[in-house]
PDB file of N, CA and C in Angstrom:
ATOM      1  N   UNK A   1     -20.318-129.784  26.580  1.00 62.00           N
ATOM      2  CA  UNK A   1     -18.837-129.686  26.639  1.00 62.00           C
ATOM      3  C   UNK A   1     -18.382-128.513  25.759  1.00 62.00           C
ATOM      4  N   UNK A   2     -17.644-127.586  26.339  1.00 70.00           N
ATOM      5  CA  UNK A   2     -17.159-126.438  25.563  1.00 70.00           C
ATOM      6  C   UNK A   2     -15.971-126.873  24.715  1.00 70.00           C
ATOM      7  N   UNK A   3     -15.978-126.450  23.483  1.00 88.00           N
ATOM      8  CA  UNK A   3     -14.894-126.843  22.577  1.00 88.00           C
ATOM      9  C   UNK A   3     -13.619-126.062  22.896  1.00 88.00           C
ATOM     10  N   UNK A   4     -12.460-126.633  22.534  1.00 92.00           N
ATOM     11  CA  UNK A   4     -11.186-125.947  22.793  1.00 92.00           C
ATOM     12  C   UNK A   4     -11.141-124.619  22.043  1.00 92.00           C
ATOM     13  N   UNK A   5     -11.688-124.607  20.817  1.00 93.00           N
ATOM     14  CA  UNK A   5     -11.655-123.361  20.037  1.00 93.00           C
ATOM     15  C   UNK A   5     -12.383-122.252  20.783  1.00 93.00           C
ATOM     16  N   UNK A   6     -13.517-122.609  21.405  1.00 93.00           N
ATOM     17  CA  UNK A   6     -14.287-121.601  22.134  1.00 93.00           C
ATOM     18  C   UNK A   6     -13.469-121.068  23.312  1.00 93.00           C
ATOM     19  N   UNK A   7     -12.796-121.963  24.030  1.00 93.00           N
ATOM     20  CA  UNK A   7     -11.998-121.537  25.180  1.00 93.00           C
ATOM     21  C   UNK A   7     -10.857-120.646  24.734  1.00 93.00           C
ATOM     22  N   UNK A   8     -10.209-121.011  23.607  1.00 94.00           N
ATOM     23  CA  UNK A   8      -9.094-120.202  23.098  1.00 94.00           C
ATOM     24  C   UNK A   8      -9.599-118.807  22.743  1.00 94.00           C
ATOM     25  N   UNK A   9     -10.804-118.757  22.140  1.00 96.00           N
ATOM     26  CA  UNK A   9     -11.370-117.457  21.757  1.00 96.00           C
ATOM     27  C   UNK A   9     -11.556-116.589  22.996  1.00 96.00           C
ATOM     28  N   UNK A  10     -12.080-117.189  24.060  1.00 95.00           N
ATOM     29  CA  UNK A  10     -12.293-116.432  25.301  1.00 95.00           C
ATOM     30  C   UNK A  10     -10.946-115.982  25.870  1.00 95.00           C
ATOM     31  N   UNK A  11      -9.958-116.861  25.821  1.00 95.00           N
ATOM     32  CA  UNK A  11      -8.636-116.514  26.352  1.00 95.00           C
ATOM     33  C   UNK A  11      -8.056-115.321  25.618  1.00 95.00           C
ATOM     34  N   UNK A  12      -8.161-115.333  24.294  1.00 97.00           N
ATOM     35  CA  UNK A  12      -7.624-114.209  23.519  1.00 97.00           C
ATOM     36  C   UNK A  12      -8.381-112.927  23.853  1.00 97.00           C
ATOM     37  N   UNK A  13      -9.695-113.044  24.031  1.00 97.00           N
ATOM     38  CA  UNK A  13     -10.510-111.866  24.352  1.00 97.00           C
ATOM     39  C   UNK A  13     -10.074-111.277  25.694  1.00 97.00           C
ATOM     40  N   UNK A  14      -9.849-112.150  26.680  1.00 97.00           N
ATOM     41  CA  UNK A  14      -9.445-111.658  27.998  1.00 97.00           C
ATOM     42  C   UNK A  14      -8.077-110.994  27.914  1.00 97.00           C
ATOM     43  N   UNK A  15      -7.160-111.562  27.136  1.00 97.00           N
ATOM     44  CA  UNK A  15      -5.818-110.974  27.014  1.00 97.00           C
ATOM     45  C   UNK A  15      -5.922-109.584  26.402  1.00 97.00           C
ATOM     46  N   UNK A  16      -6.730-109.470  25.341  1.00 97.00           N
ATOM     47  CA  UNK A  16      -6.884-108.157  24.701  1.00 97.00           C
ATOM     48  C   UNK A  16      -7.547-107.177  25.658  1.00 97.00           C
ATOM     49  N   UNK A  17      -8.541-107.648  26.401  1.00 96.00           N
ATOM     50  CA  UNK A  17      -9.255-106.783  27.343  1.00 96.00           C
ATOM     51  C   UNK A  17      -8.303-106.289  28.431  1.00 96.00           C
ATOM     52  N   UNK A  18      -7.472-107.185  28.936  1.00 95.00           N
ATOM     53  CA  UNK A  18      -6.524-106.812  29.991  1.00 95.00           C
ATOM     54  C   UNK A  18      -5.497-105.818  29.451  1.00 95.00           C
ATOM     55  N   UNK A  19      -5.010-106.038  28.243  1.00 95.00           N
ATOM     56  CA  UNK A  19      -4.008-105.130  27.676  1.00 95.00           C
ATOM     57  C   UNK A  19      -4.616-103.749  27.473  1.00 95.00           C
ATOM     58  N   UNK A  20      -5.896-103.698  27.089  1.00 94.00           N
ATOM     59  CA  UNK A  20      -6.545-102.400  26.888  1.00 94.00           C
ATOM     60  C   UNK A  20      -6.623-101.646  28.214  1.00 94.00           C
ATOM     61  N   UNK A  21      -6.932-102.347  29.298  1.00 92.00           N
ATOM     62  CA  UNK A  21      -7.019-101.693  30.616  1.00 92.00           C
ATOM     63  C   UNK A  21      -5.645-101.154  31.002  1.00 92.00           C
ATOM     64  N   UNK A  22      -4.597-101.930  30.780  1.00 92.00           N
ATOM     65  CA  UNK A  22      -3.249-101.477  31.136  1.00 92.00           C
ATOM     66  C   UNK A  22      -2.889-100.222  30.354  1.00 92.00           C
ATOM     67  N   UNK A  23      -3.294-100.157  29.081  1.00 91.00           N
ATOM     68  CA  UNK A  23      -3.002 -98.970  28.269  1.00 91.00           C
ATOM     69  C   UNK A  23      -3.694 -97.747  28.860  1.00 91.00           C
ATOM     70  N   UNK A  24      -4.940 -97.922  29.310  1.00 90.00           N
ATOM     71  CA  UNK A  24      -5.683 -96.794  29.876  1.00 90.00           C
ATOM     72  C   UNK A  24      -5.036 -96.332  31.179  1.00 90.00           C
ATOM     73  N   UNK A  25      -4.520 -97.269  31.976  1.00 84.00           N
ATOM     74  CA  UNK A  25      -3.905 -96.896  33.254  1.00 84.00           C
ATOM     75  C   UNK A  25      -2.620 -96.105  33.028  1.00 84.00           C
ATOM     76  N   UNK A  26      -1.936 -96.350  31.911  1.00 80.00           N
ATOM     77  CA  UNK A  26      -0.675 -95.645  31.645  1.00 80.00           C
ATOM     78  C   UNK A  26      -0.918 -94.161  31.379  1.00 80.00           C
ATOM     79  N   UNK A  27      -2.123 -93.803  30.921  1.00 74.00           N
ATOM     80  CA  UNK A  27      -2.396 -92.399  30.601  1.00 74.00           C
ATOM     81  C   UNK A  27      -2.293 -91.540  31.847  1.00 74.00           C
TER      82      UNK A  27
END
């Protein structure tokens, strides 16, 4: 069973990853 903390960590990572891609597309 994956812990909630682990899922939250992944969620934050995906949000940061997505925001980084959007920044690159703006260039």
